[in-house]
Amino acid sequence: MNIFKFFDKKTYSTKSRISSLRNSTGNDFKKKSVILDMVVDGQSGDRVVDGRFKRRLLQSIKKQADKGKSFDWIVILGGTNDCFNGYKSNNIFAVLKDLYLNSENSGANVSALTISNFNNDKFEKT
């Protein structure tokens, strides 16, 4: 099973916890004779609205395809940096939907994670 965890700054700092999760999850799969290949790609400060997030996603999908593989699952968490940099939530969500479609078009299942609900009015540009 090939899993790609793709995220921005807020989750970037959790890499060590994800690494330990990878080890414990991998051990669980070993017991069941499932080979787990997990790729983790967090980028500090990344935003979805400026296109860098999408470029990284497509590059990772292509890199996997160049190895003759595809991801079974792509786990995406994005938009936190966009919110705190004043981008409108409807613009963020439109880009996220495009990321989900690109992921599905690669043949992967998508796990779309969300940020916690908060009042973004003080951050959103008018």
One Martini backbone bead per residue (centre of mass of N, CA, C, O) as a GRO file, in nm:
protein
  126
    1MET     BB    1   0.095   0.037   0.024
    2ASN     BB    2   0.044   0.377  -0.089
    3ILE     BB    3   0.132   0.673   0.094
    4PHE     BB    4   0.042   1.030   0.090
    5LYS     BB    5   0.162   1.300   0.281
    6PHE     BB    6   0.010   1.631   0.252
    7PHE     BB    7   0.144   1.953   0.362
    8ASP     BB    8   0.188   2.212   0.581
    9LYS     BB    9   0.308   2.387   0.843
   10LYS     BB   10   0.125   2.286   1.081
   11THR     BB   11   0.228   1.977   1.009
   12TYR     BB   12   0.535   1.985   0.980
   13SER     BB   13   0.601   1.961   1.298
   14THR     BB   14   0.486   1.643   1.293
   15LYS     BB   15   0.700   1.448   1.171
   16SER     BB   16   0.786   1.278   1.418
   17ARG     BB   17   0.504   1.161   1.468
   18ILE     BB   18   0.474   1.038   1.186
   19SER     BB   19   0.716   0.856   1.205
   20SER     BB   20   0.603   0.689   1.441
   21LEU     BB   21   0.348   0.609   1.291
   22ARG     BB   22   0.484   0.463   1.063
   23ASN     BB   23   0.612   0.247   1.239
   24SER     BB   24   0.352   0.140   1.373
   25THR     BB   25   0.194   0.090   1.115
   26GLY     BB   26   0.399  -0.094   0.980
   27ASN     BB   27   0.384  -0.314   1.196
   28ASP     BB   28   0.086  -0.383   1.155
   29PHE     BB   29   0.118  -0.466   0.855
   30LYS     BB   30   0.325  -0.692   0.891
   31LYS     BB   31   0.130  -0.882   1.045
   32LYS     BB   32  -0.056  -0.872   0.758
   33SER     BB   33   0.124  -0.866   0.494
   34VAL     BB   34   0.177  -0.549   0.448
   35ILE     BB   35   0.303  -0.313   0.233
   36LEU     BB   36   0.443   0.000   0.341
   37ASP     BB   37   0.440   0.317   0.160
   38MET     BB   38   0.551   0.627   0.298
   39VAL     BB   39   0.494   0.964   0.206
   40VAL     BB   40   0.638   1.273   0.329
   41ASP     BB   41   0.515   1.627   0.255
   42GLY     BB   42   0.634   1.901   0.415
   43GLN     BB   43   0.581   2.270   0.401
   44SER     BB   44   0.692   2.548   0.508
   45GLY     BB   45   0.454   2.804   0.429
   46ASP     BB   46   0.252   2.683   0.258
   47ARG     BB   47   0.026   2.747  -0.021
   48VAL     BB   48  -0.252   2.700  -0.229
   49VAL     BB   49  -0.308   2.978  -0.396
   50ASP     BB   50  -0.001   2.998  -0.543
   51GLY     BB   51   0.072   2.678  -0.656
   52ARG     BB   52   0.287   2.513  -0.494
   53PHE     BB   53   0.123   2.281  -0.388
   54LYS     BB   54   0.046   2.161  -0.664
   55ARG     BB   55   0.328   2.117  -0.774
   56ARG     BB   56   0.414   1.916  -0.554
   57LEU     BB   57   0.198   1.709  -0.603
   58LEU     BB   58   0.259   1.649  -0.906
   59GLN     BB   59   0.554   1.568  -0.861
   60SER     BB   60   0.495   1.324  -0.675
   61ILE     BB   61   0.321   1.166  -0.871
   62LYS     BB   62   0.536   1.148  -1.095
   63LYS     BB   63   0.760   1.013  -0.933
   64GLN     BB   64   0.596   0.758  -0.883
   65ALA     BB   65   0.544   0.689  -1.184
   66ASP     BB   66   0.851   0.665  -1.262
   67LYS     BB   67   0.851   0.395  -1.064
   68GLY     BB   68   0.573   0.240  -1.129
   69LYS     BB   69   0.377   0.401  -0.938
   70SER     BB   70   0.112   0.446  -0.695
   71PHE     BB   71  -0.125   0.588  -0.506
   72ASP     BB   72  -0.373   0.488  -0.290
   73TRP     BB   73  -0.314   0.736  -0.095
   74ILE     BB   74  -0.414   1.084  -0.026
   75VAL     BB   75  -0.312   1.315   0.220
   76ILE     BB   76  -0.481   1.630   0.283
   77LEU     BB   77  -0.339   1.942   0.420
   78GLY     BB   78  -0.480   2.265   0.364
   79GLY     BB   79  -0.496   2.640   0.437
   80THR     BB   80  -0.374   2.765   0.693
   81ASN     BB   81  -0.184   2.981   0.575
   82ASP     BB   82  -0.402   3.124   0.413
   83CYS     BB   83  -0.576   3.221   0.644
   84PHE     BB   84  -0.333   3.379   0.794
   85ASN     BB   85  -0.299   3.552   0.500
   86GLY     BB   86  -0.610   3.642   0.401
   87TYR     BB   87  -0.762   3.431   0.252
   88LYS     BB   88  -1.029   3.323   0.105
   89SER     BB   89  -1.214   3.045   0.158
   90ASN     BB   90  -1.328   3.003  -0.134
   91ASN     BB   91  -1.044   2.997  -0.267
   92ILE     BB   92  -0.924   2.765  -0.111
   93PHE     BB   93  -1.140   2.548  -0.177
   94ALA     BB   94  -1.107   2.549  -0.484
   95VAL     BB   95  -0.816   2.440  -0.478
   96LEU     BB   96  -0.863   2.185  -0.314
   97LYS     BB   97  -1.054   2.050  -0.516
   98ASP     BB   98  -0.835   2.029  -0.734
   99LEU     BB   99  -0.646   1.845  -0.571
  100TYR     BB  100  -0.843   1.612  -0.542
  101LEU     BB  101  -0.878   1.558  -0.846
  102ASN     BB  102  -0.582   1.502  -0.913
  103SER     BB  103  -0.560   1.261  -0.723
  104GLU     BB  104  -0.787   1.088  -0.845
  105ASN     BB  105  -0.666   1.089  -1.141
  106SER     BB  106  -0.418   0.903  -1.033
  107GLY     BB  107  -0.592   0.670  -0.852
  108ALA     BB  108  -0.651   0.790  -0.582
  109ASN     BB  109  -0.731   0.818  -0.271
  110VAL     BB  110  -0.897   1.061  -0.057
  111SER     BB  111  -0.780   1.247   0.232
  112ALA     BB  112  -0.957   1.520   0.365
  113LEU     BB  113  -0.840   1.749   0.560
  114THR     BB  114  -0.909   1.970   0.832
  115ILE     BB  115  -0.955   2.254   0.979
  116SER     BB  116  -1.039   2.425   1.225
  117ASN     BB  117  -1.285   2.600   1.349
  118PHE     BB  118  -1.292   2.954   1.268
  119ASN     BB  119  -1.262   3.297   1.281
  120ASN     BB  120  -1.169   3.463   0.969
  121ASP     BB  121  -1.245   3.769   0.955
  122LYS     BB  122  -0.969   3.895   1.066
  123PHE     BB  123  -0.803   3.770   0.805
  124GLU     BB  124  -0.972   3.841   0.580
  125LYS     BB  125  -1.001   3.981   0.293
  126THR     BB  126  -1.211   4.234   0.138
   0.00000   0.00000   0.00000
